[in-house]
CSV table of C-alpha atoms in Angstrom, one decimal:
chain,number,residue,atom,x,y,z
A,399,LYS,CA,-0.2,0.1,0.3
A,400,PHE,CA,3.0,2.2,1.0
A,401,CYS,CA,4.6,2.0,-2.6
A,402,TRP,CA,1.1,2.7,-4.2
A,403,TYR,CA,0.5,5.6,-2.5
A,404,MET,CA,4.0,6.6,-3.0
A,405,LEU,CA,3.3,6.1,-6.9
A,406,THR,CA,0.2,7.4,-7.1
A,407,SER,CA,0.4,10.5,-5.4
A,408,SER,CA,3.8,11.3,-6.6
A,409,VAL,CA,3.9,10.5,-10.3
A,410,GLN,CA,1.1,11.7,-12.5
A,411,PRO,CA,1.6,11.8,-16.4
A,412,THR,CA,1.8,16.0,-16.3
A,413,ASN,CA,4.7,18.2,-17.7
A,414,GLN,CA,4.9,20.2,-14.3
A,415,ASN,CA,6.4,17.0,-12.4
A,416,VAL,CA,10.2,16.3,-12.6
A,417,ILE,CA,10.7,12.5,-11.9
A,418,SER,CA,13.8,11.1,-10.5
A,419,SER,CA,14.5,7.7,-12.5
A,420,GLN,CA,16.9,7.0,-9.1
A,421,ALA,CA,14.3,8.1,-6.8
A,422,MET,CA,11.7,5.7,-8.6
A,423,GLU,CA,14.6,2.8,-8.6
A,424,LYS,CA,15.1,3.2,-5.3
A,425,LEU,CA,11.2,3.1,-4.5
A,426,ALA,CA,10.9,-0.2,-6.7
A,427,VAL,CA,13.8,-1.8,-4.7
A,428,LYS,CA,11.4,-1.1,-1.4
A,429,CYS,CA,8.2,-2.9,-3.1
A,430,GLY,CA,8.4,-6.3,-3.3
A,431,GLU,CA,7.1,-8.4,-6.3
A,432,GLY,CA,3.4,-8.3,-6.4
A,433,ARG,CA,3.3,-4.8,-4.7
A,434,GLY,CA,4.0,-2.3,-7.4
A,435,ARG,CA,7.6,-3.3,-8.1
A,436,ALA,CA,6.7,-4.1,-12.2
A,437,LEU,CA,4.7,-0.9,-12.0
A,438,ILE,CA,7.5,1.2,-11.1
A,439,ARG,CA,10.0,-0.2,-13.2
A,440,ARG,CA,7.5,0.4,-16.4
A,441,ILE,CA,7.2,3.7,-15.8
A,442,ILE,CA,10.8,3.8,-15.3
A,443,ALA,CA,11.4,2.8,-18.6
A,444,VAL,CA,8.9,5.4,-19.8
A,445,VAL,CA,10.7,8.1,-18.2
A,446,GLN,CA,14.0,7.1,-19.5
A,447,THR,CA,12.6,6.7,-23.0
A,448,ALA,CA,10.8,10.3,-22.5
A,449,LYS,CA,14.4,11.8,-21.9
A,450,ILE,CA,16.5,10.2,-24.9
A,451,LEU,CA,13.6,11.0,-27.3
A,452,GLY,CA,13.2,14.6,-25.7
A,453,LEU,CA,9.6,14.1,-25.1
A,454,PRO,CA,7.5,15.5,-22.0
A,455,PHE,CA,6.8,12.8,-19.8
A,456,SER,CA,3.3,13.3,-20.2
A,457,GLU,CA,3.7,12.5,-24.1
A,458,ALA,CA,5.5,9.3,-24.1
A,459,PHE,CA,3.3,7.9,-21.0
A,460,GLU,CA,0.3,8.1,-23.7
A,461,LYS,CA,2.3,6.2,-26.4
A,462,GLN,CA,1.8,2.4,-26.9
A,463,PRO,CA,5.1,0.9,-25.6
A,464,ILE,CA,5.7,-0.4,-29.3
A,465,GLU,CA,5.6,3.1,-30.5
A,466,LEU,CA,8.0,4.0,-28.2
A,467,LEU,CA,10.8,1.2,-29.1
A,468,GLN,CA,10.0,2.4,-32.6
A,469,LEU,CA,10.9,5.9,-31.6
A,470,LEU,CA,14.0,4.2,-30.0
A,471,SER,CA,15.0,2.3,-33.0
A,472,LEU,CA,15.2,5.1,-35.1
A,473,LYS,CA,18.0,6.8,-32.8
A,474,ALA,CA,19.8,3.1,-33.4
A,475,GLN,CA,23.2,3.3,-31.5
A,476,ASP,CA,22.4,6.2,-29.1
A,477,SER,CA,19.3,4.2,-27.5
A,478,PHE,CA,20.0,0.6,-27.0
A,479,ASP,CA,19.7,0.3,-23.0
A,480,GLU,CA,16.8,2.1,-23.1
A,481,ALA,CA,15.0,0.2,-25.8
A,482,LYS,CA,16.3,-3.1,-23.6
A,483,PHE,CA,14.4,-1.8,-20.3
A,484,LEU,CA,11.4,-0.9,-22.5
A,485,VAL,CA,11.3,-4.5,-23.7
A,486,GLU,CA,12.1,-6.1,-20.6
A,487,THR,CA,9.5,-4.0,-18.8
A,488,HIS,CA,6.5,-4.0,-21.4
A,489,ILE,CA,4.9,-6.7,-23.4
A,490,MET,CA,4.9,-6.6,-26.8
A,491,PRO,CA,4.6,-9.0,-29.6
A,492,ALA,CA,7.7,-10.6,-31.0
A,493,SER,CA,6.3,-10.1,-34.3
A,494,SER,CA,5.8,-6.4,-33.7
A,495,ILE,CA,9.0,-6.3,-32.4
A,496,ALA,CA,10.8,-8.0,-35.5
A,497,ARG,CA,9.1,-5.5,-37.5
A,498,ILE,CA,10.1,-2.3,-36.3
A,499,LEU,CA,13.8,-3.7,-36.0
A,500,ALA,CA,13.5,-4.8,-39.7
A,501,ASP,CA,12.0,-1.4,-40.5
A,502,SER,CA,14.5,1.0,-38.9
A,503,PHE,CA,17.6,-1.1,-40.2
A,504,LEU,CA,16.0,-0.7,-44.1
A,505,LYS,CA,16.0,3.1,-43.1
A,506,GLY,CA,19.9,3.0,-42.3
A,507,LEU,CA,20.5,0.7,-45.3
A,508,LEU,CA,19.0,3.4,-47.2
A,509,ALA,CA,20.5,6.4,-45.9
A,510,ALA,CA,23.8,4.9,-46.4
A,511,HIS,CA,23.3,3.7,-49.9
A,512,ARG,CA,22.3,7.3,-50.9
A,513,GLY,CA,25.3,8.8,-49.1
A,514,GLY,CA,27.5,6.1,-51.2
A,515,TYR,CA,29.1,4.5,-48.1
A,516,LEU,CA,26.9,1.1,-47.7
A,517,ASP,CA,30.6,-1.2,-48.4
A,518,SER,CA,32.4,1.2,-46.3
A,519,GLN,CA,33.8,-0.4,-43.1
A,520,LYS,CA,34.4,2.5,-41.0
A,521,GLU,CA,32.0,4.1,-38.6
A,522,GLU,CA,30.6,7.0,-40.6
A,523,GLY,CA,27.2,7.9,-42.0
A,524,PRO,CA,24.2,10.0,-40.6
A,525,ALA,CA,24.9,8.6,-37.1
A,526,PRO,CA,22.8,7.7,-35.3
A,527,LEU,CA,20.5,6.7,-38.1
A,528,LEU,CA,22.9,4.5,-39.5
A,529,TRP,CA,22.6,0.9,-38.7
A,530,ARG,CA,25.3,-1.8,-39.4
A,531,SER,CA,24.9,-5.4,-39.7
A,532,SER,CA,26.7,-5.5,-36.1
A,533,ASP,CA,24.0,-3.1,-34.6
A,534,PHE,CA,21.2,-5.2,-36.0
A,535,LEU,CA,22.4,-8.5,-34.6
A,536,LYS,CA,22.7,-6.5,-31.2
A,537,TRP,CA,19.0,-5.1,-31.6
A,538,ALA,CA,17.4,-8.0,-32.5
A,539,LYS,CA,18.4,-9.8,-29.2
A,540,LEU,CA,15.5,-7.4,-28.0
A,541,CYS,CA,13.2,-9.7,-30.3
A,542,PRO,CA,12.2,-13.2,-28.0
A,543,SER,CA,11.8,-14.9,-31.8
A,544,GLU,CA,14.3,-15.2,-34.2
A,545,PRO,CA,12.1,-16.6,-36.9
A,546,GLU,CA,10.2,-13.7,-36.6
A,547,ILE,CA,13.5,-11.2,-37.3
A,548,GLY,CA,13.7,-13.5,-40.6
A,549,HIS,CA,10.3,-12.8,-41.4
A,550,ALA,CA,10.0,-9.6,-40.9
A,551,LEU,CA,13.4,-9.1,-43.2
A,552,MET,CA,12.0,-11.2,-46.0
A,553,ARG,CA,8.8,-9.7,-45.9
A,554,LEU,CA,10.6,-6.2,-46.7
A,555,VAL,CA,11.7,-7.6,-50.0
A,556,MET,CA,9.0,-9.6,-50.9
A,557,THR,CA,6.0,-7.0,-50.7
A,558,GLY,CA,6.9,-4.9,-54.0
A,559,HIS,CA,8.8,-1.9,-52.4
A,560,GLU,CA,11.7,-0.5,-54.1
A,561,VAL,CA,14.7,-1.7,-52.9
A,562,PRO,CA,18.0,-1.2,-54.4
A,563,HIS,CA,19.8,-4.1,-55.2
A,564,ALA,CA,22.7,-3.5,-52.7
A,565,CYS,CA,20.1,-3.1,-49.9
A,566,GLU,CA,17.9,-6.2,-50.8
A,567,VAL,CA,20.9,-8.6,-50.4
A,568,GLU,CA,21.9,-7.0,-46.9
A,569,LEU,CA,18.6,-7.8,-46.0
A,570,LEU,CA,18.5,-11.6,-47.5
A,571,ILE,CA,21.9,-12.3,-45.8
A,572,LEU,CA,20.8,-11.3,-42.5
A,573,SER,CA,17.3,-12.9,-43.1
A,574,HIS,CA,19.5,-16.2,-44.0
A,575,HIS,CA,21.4,-15.7,-40.5
A,576,PHE,CA,18.4,-15.7,-38.3
A,577,TYR,CA,16.5,-18.5,-40.2
A,578,MET,CA,20.0,-20.8,-39.8
A,579,SER,CA,20.5,-19.8,-36.5
A,580,SER,CA,17.2,-20.9,-35.5
A,581,SER,CA,17.1,-24.3,-37.7
A,582,CYS,CA,13.7,-22.7,-39.8
A,583,LEU,CA,14.1,-24.3,-42.5
A,584,ASP,CA,10.8,-23.6,-44.3
A,585,GLY,CA,12.5,-19.7,-44.3
A,586,VAL,CA,15.5,-20.7,-45.7
A,587,ASP,CA,13.5,-22.7,-48.6
A,588,VAL,CA,11.4,-19.7,-49.2
A,589,LEU,CA,15.0,-17.3,-49.3
A,590,VAL,CA,16.3,-19.5,-51.6
A,591,THR,CA,13.2,-19.6,-53.9
A,592,PHE,CA,13.1,-16.2,-53.9
A,593,ALA,CA,16.8,-15.3,-54.7
A,594,ALA,CA,16.2,-17.7,-58.0
A,595,ASN,CA,13.6,-15.7,-58.8
A,596,ARG,CA,15.4,-12.2,-58.6
A,597,VAL,CA,18.8,-13.2,-60.4
A,598,ASP,CA,17.6,-12.4,-63.8
A,599,SER,CA,17.1,-8.8,-62.6
A,600,TYR,CA,20.3,-9.0,-61.2
A,601,VAL,CA,22.1,-9.7,-64.2
A,602,SER,CA,20.2,-7.7,-66.7
A,603,GLU,CA,21.2,-4.8,-64.8
A,604,GLY,CA,25.2,-6.3,-64.7
A,605,ASP,CA,24.7,-5.4,-60.7
A,606,PHE,CA,27.4,-8.5,-60.3
A,607,SER,CA,28.6,-7.0,-57.6
A,608,CYS,CA,25.4,-7.6,-55.6
A,609,LEU,CA,25.2,-11.5,-56.6
A,610,ALA,CA,28.7,-11.6,-55.3
A,611,ARG,CA,28.0,-10.1,-52.0
A,612,LEU,CA,24.7,-12.4,-51.7
A,613,ILE,CA,27.0,-15.7,-52.4
A,614,THR,CA,29.8,-15.0,-49.8
A,615,GLY,CA,27.5,-13.2,-47.2
A,616,VAL,CA,25.0,-15.9,-47.0
A,617,SER,CA,27.8,-18.7,-47.6
A,618,ASN,CA,24.9,-21.2,-48.2
A,619,PHE,CA,27.3,-22.3,-51.4
A,620,HIS,CA,24.9,-25.6,-51.9
A,621,SER,CA,21.9,-24.1,-52.1
A,622,LEU,CA,22.9,-20.9,-53.9
A,623,SER,CA,25.0,-22.8,-56.6
A,624,PHE,CA,23.5,-21.0,-59.1
A,625,ILE,CA,24.7,-17.8,-58.2
A,626,LEU,CA,28.0,-19.0,-58.2
A,627,SER,CA,27.1,-20.5,-61.9
A,628,ILE,CA,26.3,-17.2,-63.5
A,629,LEU,CA,28.9,-15.2,-62.1
A,630,ILE,CA,31.7,-17.9,-63.7
A,631,GLU,CA,29.4,-17.9,-66.7
A,632,ASN,CA,29.6,-14.2,-67.0
A,633,GLY,CA,33.3,-13.9,-66.3
A,634,GLN,CA,33.0,-12.6,-62.7
A,635,LEU,CA,35.1,-15.1,-61.0
A,636,GLU,CA,38.0,-12.3,-59.9
A,637,LEU,CA,34.8,-10.0,-58.6
A,638,LEU,CA,33.9,-13.2,-56.7
A,639,LEU,CA,37.1,-13.6,-55.1
A,640,GLN,CA,37.6,-10.2,-54.3
A,641,LYS,CA,34.3,-10.2,-52.6
A,642,TYR,CA,35.0,-13.5,-50.7
A,643,SER,CA,38.4,-11.8,-49.5
A,644,SER,CA,36.9,-8.8,-48.2
A,645,THR,CA,34.8,-10.8,-45.7
A,646,ASP,CA,35.5,-11.3,-42.1
A,647,THR,CA,37.9,-14.3,-42.1
A,648,ALA,CA,38.3,-14.5,-38.3
A,649,THR,CA,35.0,-15.4,-38.0
A,650,VAL,CA,34.3,-17.4,-40.9
A,651,ALA,CA,34.5,-21.6,-39.9
A,652,PRO,CA,37.1,-23.4,-41.4
A,653,ALA,CA,34.1,-25.7,-42.9
A,654,SER,CA,32.6,-22.7,-44.7
A,655,VAL,CA,35.8,-22.0,-46.6
A,656,ARG,CA,36.5,-25.4,-47.8
A,657,GLY,CA,32.6,-25.5,-49.0
A,658,PHE,CA,33.6,-22.2,-51.0
A,659,ARG,CA,36.7,-23.8,-52.3
A,660,LEU,CA,34.6,-26.9,-53.2
A,661,ALA,CA,31.8,-25.0,-54.9
A,662,VAL,CA,33.7,-22.8,-57.2
A,663,ILE,CA,36.2,-25.6,-58.1
A,664,THR,CA,32.5,-28.0,-59.0
A,665,SER,CA,31.3,-24.9,-60.9
A,666,LEU,CA,34.8,-24.2,-63.1
A,667,LYS,CA,34.6,-27.8,-63.9
A,668,HIS,CA,30.8,-27.8,-65.1
A,669,PHE,CA,32.1,-24.8,-67.6
A,670,ASN,CA,35.5,-26.2,-68.4
A,671,PRO,CA,36.1,-30.0,-67.8
A,672,ASN,CA,39.3,-30.0,-68.6
């Protein structure tokens, strides 16, 4: 009762109140489970979110948690801790979390593509909007379902949106990562089929660099062997090897390296049996 009295008498969603997160955290410690602690922690999360977003507490308080997460995701690198606490203290559907993260990641990809630094390994770009793959992998941990992350990324490339090839490839690479790490083989099948149907579009525009990035980024050389064949058939072996050598070999399993070499040799033998 004491915790509830302190909460309702001192914390109201008005702009005039100055709310101290530290004071509320101390109050949450005083309150046990089932005695207001969870409610106080939820309010603390909104307070912290409002602060980093530059919103009045009353405005943040009126928004749904999923709306706040969306706003936080647009700040990317600057707001992960607040987003993590918000997700920990509020109930949100995994599919909604995945959709928001995928949408924000695409916005970052498009910004990087327009700026001409999508392929850069340096920390440059319109921070904090820019999302790199490493940023997305970190944020994706907020979603309790890896398959939902894969589905959300795939929807972005399958719903007819005009996504540049370079951005589409990055979405496919990450989607494949989450499908494989969660053993979602149906998702992998859908992705491979989609890639097979898109290859002609890449070839017709001479966008072999993106095809090389896709096959080396996904590293599923068996299922995507048709991409290797297309690259070799069109005289792009050197480009393929350059793309592969630019990947982070420290994180590549030896089996993957052997798989790449075997797949390339197999494709070469197909076109030149001798």
